[in-house]
Coordinates of C-alpha atoms in Angstrom, one line a residue:
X1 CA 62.5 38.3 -66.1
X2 CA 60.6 35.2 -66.8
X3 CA 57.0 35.2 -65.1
X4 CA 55.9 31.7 -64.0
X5 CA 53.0 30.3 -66.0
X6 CA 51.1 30.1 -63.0
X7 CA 50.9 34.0 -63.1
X8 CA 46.9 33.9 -64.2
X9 CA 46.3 31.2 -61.6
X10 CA 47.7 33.2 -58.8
X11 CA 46.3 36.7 -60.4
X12 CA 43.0 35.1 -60.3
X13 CA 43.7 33.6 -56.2
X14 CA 44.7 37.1 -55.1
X15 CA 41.7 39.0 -56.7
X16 CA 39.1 36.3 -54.9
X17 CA 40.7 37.2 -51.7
X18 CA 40.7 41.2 -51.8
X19 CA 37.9 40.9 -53.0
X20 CA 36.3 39.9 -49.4
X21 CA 39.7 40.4 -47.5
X22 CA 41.6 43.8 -46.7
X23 CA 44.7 42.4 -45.7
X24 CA 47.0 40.1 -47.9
X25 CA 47.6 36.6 -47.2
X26 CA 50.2 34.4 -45.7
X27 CA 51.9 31.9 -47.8
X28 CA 50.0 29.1 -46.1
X29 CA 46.3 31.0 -46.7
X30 CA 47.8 31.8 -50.8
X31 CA 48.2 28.1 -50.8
X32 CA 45.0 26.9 -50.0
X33 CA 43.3 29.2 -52.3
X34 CA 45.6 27.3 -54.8
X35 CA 44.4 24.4 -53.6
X36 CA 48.2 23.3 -52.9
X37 CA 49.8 21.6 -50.1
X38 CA 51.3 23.7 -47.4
X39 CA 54.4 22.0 -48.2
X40 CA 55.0 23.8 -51.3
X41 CA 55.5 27.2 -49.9
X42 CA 58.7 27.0 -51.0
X43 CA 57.4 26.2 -54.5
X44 CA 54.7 29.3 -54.5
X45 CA 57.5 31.6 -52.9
X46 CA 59.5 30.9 -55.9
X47 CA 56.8 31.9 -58.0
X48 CA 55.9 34.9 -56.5
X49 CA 59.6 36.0 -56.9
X50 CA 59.1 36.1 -60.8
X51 CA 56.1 38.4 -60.2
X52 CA 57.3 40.6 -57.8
X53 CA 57.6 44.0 -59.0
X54 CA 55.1 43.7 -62.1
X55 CA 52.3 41.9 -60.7
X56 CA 52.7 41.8 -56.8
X57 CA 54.6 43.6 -54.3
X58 CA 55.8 43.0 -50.3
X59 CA 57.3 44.5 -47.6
X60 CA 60.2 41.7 -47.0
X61 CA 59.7 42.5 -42.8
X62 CA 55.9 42.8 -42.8
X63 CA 53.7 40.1 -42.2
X64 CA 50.5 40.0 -44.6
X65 CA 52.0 42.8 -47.0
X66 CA 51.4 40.8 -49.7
X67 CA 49.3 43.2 -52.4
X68 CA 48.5 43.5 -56.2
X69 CA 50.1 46.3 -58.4
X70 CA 47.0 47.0 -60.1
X71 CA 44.9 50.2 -59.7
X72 CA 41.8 50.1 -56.6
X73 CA 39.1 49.7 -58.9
X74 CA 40.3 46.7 -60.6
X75 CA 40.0 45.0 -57.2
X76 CA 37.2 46.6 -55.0
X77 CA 38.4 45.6 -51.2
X78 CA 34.4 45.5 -50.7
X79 CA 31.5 43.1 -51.8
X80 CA 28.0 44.2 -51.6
X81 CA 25.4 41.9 -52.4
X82 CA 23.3 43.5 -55.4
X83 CA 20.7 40.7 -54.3
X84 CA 20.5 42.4 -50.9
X85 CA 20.8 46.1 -52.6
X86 CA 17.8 45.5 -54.8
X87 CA 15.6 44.0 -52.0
X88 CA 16.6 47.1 -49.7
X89 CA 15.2 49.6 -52.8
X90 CA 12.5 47.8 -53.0
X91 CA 11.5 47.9 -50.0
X92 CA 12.1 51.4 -49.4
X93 CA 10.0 52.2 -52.5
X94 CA 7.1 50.3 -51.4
X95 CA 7.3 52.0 -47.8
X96 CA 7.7 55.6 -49.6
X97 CA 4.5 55.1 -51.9
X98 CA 2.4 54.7 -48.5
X99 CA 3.6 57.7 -47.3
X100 CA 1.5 60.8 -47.0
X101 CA 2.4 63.5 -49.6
X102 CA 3.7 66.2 -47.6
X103 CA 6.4 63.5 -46.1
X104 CA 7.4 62.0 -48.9
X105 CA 10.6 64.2 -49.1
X106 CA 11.8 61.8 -45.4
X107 CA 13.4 58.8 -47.0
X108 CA 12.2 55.4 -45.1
X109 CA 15.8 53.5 -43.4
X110 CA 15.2 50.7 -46.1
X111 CA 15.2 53.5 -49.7
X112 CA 18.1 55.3 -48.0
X113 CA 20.3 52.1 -47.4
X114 CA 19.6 50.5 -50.7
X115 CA 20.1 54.1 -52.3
X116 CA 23.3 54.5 -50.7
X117 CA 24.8 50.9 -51.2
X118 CA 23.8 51.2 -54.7
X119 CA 25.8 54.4 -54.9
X120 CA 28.9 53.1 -53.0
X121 CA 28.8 49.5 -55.4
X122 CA 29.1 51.1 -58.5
X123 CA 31.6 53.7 -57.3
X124 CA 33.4 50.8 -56.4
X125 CA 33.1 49.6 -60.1
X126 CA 33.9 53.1 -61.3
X127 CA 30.0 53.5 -63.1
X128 CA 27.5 56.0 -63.0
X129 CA 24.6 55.6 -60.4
X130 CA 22.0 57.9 -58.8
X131 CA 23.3 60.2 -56.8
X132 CA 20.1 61.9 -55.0
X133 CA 16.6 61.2 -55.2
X134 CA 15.5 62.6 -58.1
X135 CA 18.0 60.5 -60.3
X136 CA 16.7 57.8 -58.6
X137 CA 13.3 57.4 -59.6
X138 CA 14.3 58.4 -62.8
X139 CA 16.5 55.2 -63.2
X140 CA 13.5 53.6 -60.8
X141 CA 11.1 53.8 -64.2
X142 CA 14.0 52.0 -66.5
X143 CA 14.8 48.2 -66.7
X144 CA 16.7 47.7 -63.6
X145 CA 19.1 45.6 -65.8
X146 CA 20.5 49.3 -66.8
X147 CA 22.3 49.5 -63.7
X148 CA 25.0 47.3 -64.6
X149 CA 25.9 45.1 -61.4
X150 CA 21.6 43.7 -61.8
X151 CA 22.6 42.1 -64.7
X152 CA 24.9 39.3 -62.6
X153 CA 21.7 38.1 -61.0
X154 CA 20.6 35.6 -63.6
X155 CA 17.2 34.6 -65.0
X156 CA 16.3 38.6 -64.5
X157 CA 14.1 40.1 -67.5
X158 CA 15.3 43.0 -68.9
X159 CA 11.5 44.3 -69.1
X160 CA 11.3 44.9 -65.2
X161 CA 11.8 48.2 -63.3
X162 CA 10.9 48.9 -59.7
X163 CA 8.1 51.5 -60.7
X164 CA 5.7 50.6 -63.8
X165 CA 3.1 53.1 -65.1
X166 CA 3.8 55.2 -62.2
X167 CA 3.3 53.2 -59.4
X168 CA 5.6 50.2 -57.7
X169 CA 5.8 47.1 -59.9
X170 CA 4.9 43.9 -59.1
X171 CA 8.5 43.0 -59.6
X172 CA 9.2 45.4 -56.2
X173 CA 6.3 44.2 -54.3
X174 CA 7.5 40.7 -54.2
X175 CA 11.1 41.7 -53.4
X176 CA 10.2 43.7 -50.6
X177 CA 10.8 42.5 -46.7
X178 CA 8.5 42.7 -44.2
X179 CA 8.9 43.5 -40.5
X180 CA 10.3 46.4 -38.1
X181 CA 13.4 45.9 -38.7
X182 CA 14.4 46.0 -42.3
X183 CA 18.4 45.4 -42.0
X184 CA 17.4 41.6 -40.1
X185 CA 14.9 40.6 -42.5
X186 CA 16.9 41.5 -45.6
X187 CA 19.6 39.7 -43.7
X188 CA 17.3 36.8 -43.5
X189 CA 16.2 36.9 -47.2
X190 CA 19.3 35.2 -47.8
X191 CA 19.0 31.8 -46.0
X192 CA 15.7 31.6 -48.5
X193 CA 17.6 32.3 -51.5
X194 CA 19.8 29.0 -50.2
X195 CA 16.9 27.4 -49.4
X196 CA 14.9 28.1 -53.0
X197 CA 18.3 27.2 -55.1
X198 CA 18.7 24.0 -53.4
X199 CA 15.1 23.0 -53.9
X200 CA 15.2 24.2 -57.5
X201 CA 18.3 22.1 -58.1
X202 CA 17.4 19.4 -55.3
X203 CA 20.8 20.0 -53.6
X204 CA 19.8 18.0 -50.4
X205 CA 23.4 17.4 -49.3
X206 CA 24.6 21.3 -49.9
X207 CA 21.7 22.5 -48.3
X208 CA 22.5 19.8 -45.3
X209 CA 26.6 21.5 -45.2
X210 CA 25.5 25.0 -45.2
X211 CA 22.8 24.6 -42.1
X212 CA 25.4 23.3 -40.2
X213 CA 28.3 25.7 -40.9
X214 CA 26.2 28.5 -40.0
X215 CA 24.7 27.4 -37.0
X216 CA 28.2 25.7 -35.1
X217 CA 30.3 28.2 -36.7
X218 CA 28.7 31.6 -37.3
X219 CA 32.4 32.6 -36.5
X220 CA 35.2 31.4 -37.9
X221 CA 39.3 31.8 -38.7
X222 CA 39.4 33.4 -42.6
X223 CA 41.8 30.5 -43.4
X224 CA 38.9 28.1 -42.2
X225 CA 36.2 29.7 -43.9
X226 CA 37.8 29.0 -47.1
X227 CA 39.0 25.3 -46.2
X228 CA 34.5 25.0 -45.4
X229 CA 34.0 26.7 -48.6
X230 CA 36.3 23.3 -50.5
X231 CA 34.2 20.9 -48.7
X232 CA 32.5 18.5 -51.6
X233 CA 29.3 19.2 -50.1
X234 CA 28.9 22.8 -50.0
X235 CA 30.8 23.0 -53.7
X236 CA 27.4 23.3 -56.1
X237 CA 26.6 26.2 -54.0
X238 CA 30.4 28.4 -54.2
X239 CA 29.3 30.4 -56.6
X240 CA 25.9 31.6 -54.8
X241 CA 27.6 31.8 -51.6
X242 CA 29.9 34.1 -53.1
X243 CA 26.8 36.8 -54.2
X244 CA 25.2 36.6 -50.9
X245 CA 25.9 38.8 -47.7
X246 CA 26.1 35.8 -45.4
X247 CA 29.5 36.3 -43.7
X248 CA 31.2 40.0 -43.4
X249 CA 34.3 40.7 -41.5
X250 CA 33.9 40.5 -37.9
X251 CA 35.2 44.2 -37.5
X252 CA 32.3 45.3 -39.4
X253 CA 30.2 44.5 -36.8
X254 CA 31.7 45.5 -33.7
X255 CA 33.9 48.4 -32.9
X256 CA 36.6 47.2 -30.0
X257 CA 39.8 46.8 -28.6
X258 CA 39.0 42.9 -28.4
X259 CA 36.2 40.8 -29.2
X260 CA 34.5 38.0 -26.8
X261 CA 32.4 35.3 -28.4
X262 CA 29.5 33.6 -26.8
X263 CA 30.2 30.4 -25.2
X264 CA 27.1 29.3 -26.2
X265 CA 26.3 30.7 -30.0
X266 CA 29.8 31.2 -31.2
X267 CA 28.7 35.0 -31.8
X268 CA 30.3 38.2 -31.0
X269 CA 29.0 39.6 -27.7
X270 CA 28.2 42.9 -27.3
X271 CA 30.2 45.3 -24.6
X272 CA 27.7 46.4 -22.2
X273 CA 28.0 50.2 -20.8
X274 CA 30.2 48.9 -17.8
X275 CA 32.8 47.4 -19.5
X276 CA 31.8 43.9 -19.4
X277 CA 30.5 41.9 -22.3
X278 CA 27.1 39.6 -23.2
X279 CA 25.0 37.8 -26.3
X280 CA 22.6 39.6 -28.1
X281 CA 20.7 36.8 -27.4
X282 CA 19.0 37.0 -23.5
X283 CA 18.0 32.6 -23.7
X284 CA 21.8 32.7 -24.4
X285 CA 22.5 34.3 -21.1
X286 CA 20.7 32.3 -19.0
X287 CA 21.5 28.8 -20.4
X288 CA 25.3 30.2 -20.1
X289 CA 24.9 31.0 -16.3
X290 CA 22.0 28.0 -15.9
X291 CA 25.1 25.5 -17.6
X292 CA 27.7 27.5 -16.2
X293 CA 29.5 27.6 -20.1
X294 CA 33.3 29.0 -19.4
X295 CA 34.3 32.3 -21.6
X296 CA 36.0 31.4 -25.2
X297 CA 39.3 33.0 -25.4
X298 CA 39.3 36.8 -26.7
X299 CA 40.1 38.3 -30.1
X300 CA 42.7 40.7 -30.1
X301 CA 41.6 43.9 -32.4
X302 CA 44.8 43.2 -34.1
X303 CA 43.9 39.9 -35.1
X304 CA 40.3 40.8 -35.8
X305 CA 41.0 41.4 -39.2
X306 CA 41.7 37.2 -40.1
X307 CA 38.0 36.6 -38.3
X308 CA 34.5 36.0 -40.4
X309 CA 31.0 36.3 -38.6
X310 CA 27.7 35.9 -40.4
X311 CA 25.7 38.5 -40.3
X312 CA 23.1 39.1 -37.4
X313 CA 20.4 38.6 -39.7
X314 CA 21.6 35.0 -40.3
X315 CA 22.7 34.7 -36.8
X316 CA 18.8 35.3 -35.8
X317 CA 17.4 33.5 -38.0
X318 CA 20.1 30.7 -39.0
X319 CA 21.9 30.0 -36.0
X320 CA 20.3 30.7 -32.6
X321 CA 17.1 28.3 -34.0
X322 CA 19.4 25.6 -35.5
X323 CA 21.5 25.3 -32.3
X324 CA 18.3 23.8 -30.7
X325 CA 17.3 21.4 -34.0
X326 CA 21.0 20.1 -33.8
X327 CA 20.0 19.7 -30.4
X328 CA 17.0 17.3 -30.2
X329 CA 19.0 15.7 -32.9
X330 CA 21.6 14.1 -30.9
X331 CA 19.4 13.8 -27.7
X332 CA 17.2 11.7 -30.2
X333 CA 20.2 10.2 -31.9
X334 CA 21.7 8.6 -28.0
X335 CA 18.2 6.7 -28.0
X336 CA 19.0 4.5 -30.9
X337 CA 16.9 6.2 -33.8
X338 CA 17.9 7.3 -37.1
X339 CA 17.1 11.4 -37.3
X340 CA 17.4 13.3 -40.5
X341 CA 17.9 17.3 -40.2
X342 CA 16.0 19.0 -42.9
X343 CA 14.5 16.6 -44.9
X344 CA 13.4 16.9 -48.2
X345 CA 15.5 20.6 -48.1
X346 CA 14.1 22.1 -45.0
X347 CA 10.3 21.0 -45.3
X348 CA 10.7 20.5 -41.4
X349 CA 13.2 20.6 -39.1
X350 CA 13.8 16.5 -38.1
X351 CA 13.0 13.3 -39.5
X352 CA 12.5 10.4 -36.6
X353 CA 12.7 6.8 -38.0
X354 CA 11.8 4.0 -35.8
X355 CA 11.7 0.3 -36.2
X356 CA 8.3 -1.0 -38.1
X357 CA 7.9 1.9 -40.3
X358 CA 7.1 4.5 -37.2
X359 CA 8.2 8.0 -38.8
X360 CA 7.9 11.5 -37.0
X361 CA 8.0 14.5 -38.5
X362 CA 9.2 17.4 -36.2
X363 CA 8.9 21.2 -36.6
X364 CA 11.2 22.6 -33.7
X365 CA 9.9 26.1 -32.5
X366 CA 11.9 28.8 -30.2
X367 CA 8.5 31.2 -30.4
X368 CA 8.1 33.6 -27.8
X369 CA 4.7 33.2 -27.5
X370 CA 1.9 29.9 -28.7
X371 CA -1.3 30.2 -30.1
X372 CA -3.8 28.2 -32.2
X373 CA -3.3 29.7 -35.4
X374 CA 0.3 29.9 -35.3
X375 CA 0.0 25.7 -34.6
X376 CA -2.4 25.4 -37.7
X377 CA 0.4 27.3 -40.1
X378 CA 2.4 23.9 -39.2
X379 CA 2.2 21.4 -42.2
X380 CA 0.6 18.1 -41.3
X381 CA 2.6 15.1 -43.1
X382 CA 0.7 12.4 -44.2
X383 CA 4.0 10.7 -45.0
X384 CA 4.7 10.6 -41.5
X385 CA 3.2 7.9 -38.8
X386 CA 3.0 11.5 -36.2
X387 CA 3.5 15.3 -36.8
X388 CA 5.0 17.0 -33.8
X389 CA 5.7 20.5 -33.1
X390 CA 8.6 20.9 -30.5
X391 CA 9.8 24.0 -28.1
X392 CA 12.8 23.7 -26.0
X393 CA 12.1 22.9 -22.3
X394 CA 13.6 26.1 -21.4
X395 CA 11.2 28.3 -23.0
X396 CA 8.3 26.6 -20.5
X397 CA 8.2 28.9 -17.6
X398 CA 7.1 31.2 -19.9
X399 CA 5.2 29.2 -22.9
X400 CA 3.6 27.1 -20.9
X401 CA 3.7 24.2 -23.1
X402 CA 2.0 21.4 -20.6
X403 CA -1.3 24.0 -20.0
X404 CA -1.6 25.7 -23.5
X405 CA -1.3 22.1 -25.3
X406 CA -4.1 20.8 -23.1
X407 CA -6.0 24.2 -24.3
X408 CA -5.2 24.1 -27.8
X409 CA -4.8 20.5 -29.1
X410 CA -8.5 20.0 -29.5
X411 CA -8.8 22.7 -31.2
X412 CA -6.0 21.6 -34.3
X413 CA -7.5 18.7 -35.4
X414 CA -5.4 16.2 -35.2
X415 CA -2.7 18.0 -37.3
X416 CA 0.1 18.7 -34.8
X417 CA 0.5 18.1 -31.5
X418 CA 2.8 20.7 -29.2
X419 CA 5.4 18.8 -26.9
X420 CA 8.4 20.1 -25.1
X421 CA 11.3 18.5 -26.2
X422 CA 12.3 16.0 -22.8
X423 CA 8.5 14.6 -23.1
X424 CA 9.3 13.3 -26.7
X425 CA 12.2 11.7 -25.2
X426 CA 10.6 9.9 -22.5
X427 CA 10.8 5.5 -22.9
X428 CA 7.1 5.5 -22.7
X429 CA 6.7 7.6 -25.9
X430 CA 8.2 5.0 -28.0

């Protein structure tokens, strides 16, 4: 039988979607990862039909049965970030070498994570990787560059190992996370990684697109998440996007027969003992009962499987602070000005343009607690007529705002000034 000569181009669609899909797609989803027209199912059917039965297969009464006749390790049906894998070791080797001796046979969460995600992505590739401790820090004292998935990050010398003379190299200190929980902030690392490429290659605009997918759509439809991965603006960045743990399945964060999202963050609730369900995040809670914000319809668990979440690293860190920016944004925007989010690629939050030259630069803050040296960290501009630092007026009752500015103004010198957000929006101000 004749095979269509847009085998390659279809081979090469189906492998980018089990590669971060389990189940196969419709015709419609097959056509937007050929960038055709859902018109031209027709056309794709017919081209399938010359491949069936050497290079894909389907069950003629089963929907999404669509699936490639090649072996399981040609297309891994999971992504792991070797980015996130190495930070995670590294990590977990600098929090072993403080141990004391006698407990340095108890693995800390970070070393056994990486270890074990190491383990699982080559497995995956069908290559040799450590398989206990031992063989670890034996391959720990090489070039990291020998374990072959390092060598897709790029601009990575092949002179660097995580341990160096016998004690952890400077390569691992500056890769390791900080904080108590190591899963969140290694989560987290990756909105930085965004953040540094799009500096280093001044993406303002990418940068721009991927702040606000994450924040008004930390969930989303697969078949969407590819159509916001074709946007113009997020383009220069595809091929990052596609190393980084940034969205997972949404099954692989919850575990139930459906799945609620809060009608505030877009984010998957969790299911309290009692059956009922509510956001990981308690300001999301109360602004949902304060605003009286209706449920979002449910995900079925059989549908679960077409849904993409970020992860709640990103969802900390990414979304819940960028749902207040956007925010103040259009609050700001209704009064006439011209506001900028991220200007300059995220040196602050909002960029306030009034008539005659007045410019504000804004630093939005949803801190759980103020205090003088946290306020000095905050960049005064000089390119900027007033430097502002903003909290949301429904973190007063218990920042404070109107008494601890009156406290602690004098004491920053001039450099920024603490407001809640409705008192920057008051006539008088302008």
């Amino acid at each position: 039988m004749r095979i269509t000569k847009h085998r390659q181009k279809i081979l090469d669609a189906l492998e980018r979607w089990f590669s971060i899909h389990q189940l196969g797609p419709t015709l419609e989803e097959l056509c937007l990862e050929l960038e055709m027209q859902p018109r031209q199912k027709a056309t794709l059917q017919k081209w399938l039909q010359t491949m069936r039965g050497i290079d894909v297969e389907w069950d003629d009464h089963s929907a999404r049965s669509l699936r490639l006749l090649q072996s399981e390790l040609e297309i891994p049906s999971l992504q792991i970030s070797v980015t996130d894998t190495l930070r995670y070791l590294a990590t977990g080797v600098v929090q072993w070498e403080k141990l004391e001796l006698e407990k340095r046979n108890q693995l800390p969460e970070a070393l056994r994570i990486g270890m074990s995600r190491m383990y699982l992505t080559s497995l995956l590739r069908g290559e040799q990787a450590s398989e206990n401790l031992p063989q670890f820090f034996n391959w720990a004292e090489t070039s990291i560059t020998s374990w072959k998935p390092a060598q897709e990050i790029k601009y990575l010398s092949l002179d660097v190992s995580v341990i160096e003379d016998g004690v952890v190299s400077d390569f691992a200190r500056e890769w390791q996370v900080s904080g108590n929980d190591v899963v969140a902030q290694v989560q987290e690392s990756v909105l930085k990684d965004v953040l540094e490429y799009c500096r280093g290659n001044q993406l303002n605009d990418a940068y721009r697109a991927f702040r606000l997918l994450i924040i008004p759509k930390p969930t989303l439809h697969y078949s969407e998440y590819r159509q916001q991965l074709r946007l113009p603006e997020l383009r220069p960045l595809r091929e990052l996007l596609s190393r980084l743990e940034i969205y997972v399945d949404m099954d692989k964060l919850a575990e139930s027969n459906v799945y609620h999202l809060c009608p505030r963050c877009k984010y998957v609730q969790r299911q309290r003992p009692d059956g009922t369900y509510s956001c990981h995040n308690p300001w999301c809670e109360r602004l949902c009962a304060i605003k009286k914000l209706q449920p979002l319809p449910p995900i079925p668990k059989e549908k679960v499987a077409d849904w993409k979440a970020v992860t709640p690293g990103v969802h900390l860190y990414g979304t819940l602070p960028g749902i207040w920016e956007i925010q103040l944004k259009e609050e700001l925007t209704k009064l006439g000005l011209r506001v900028t989010l991220w200007p300059f690629i995220d040196e602050f939050d909002l960029l306030v343009e009034f008539p005659r030259k007045v410019r504000w630069a804004i630093d939005l803050k949803d801190w759980a607690s103020v205090d003088a040296e946290r306020l000095q960290k905050v960049q005064y501009r000089r390119d900027a007529t007033e430097t502002f630092v903003v909290f949301p007026d429904e973190r007063e009752d218990s920042l404070r705002i109107r008494v601890v500015r009156e406290q602690l103004e004098p004491k920053l010198e001039g450099y920024a000034y603490a407001y809640l957000a409705k008192s920057l929006l008051k006539p008088k101000q302008f």
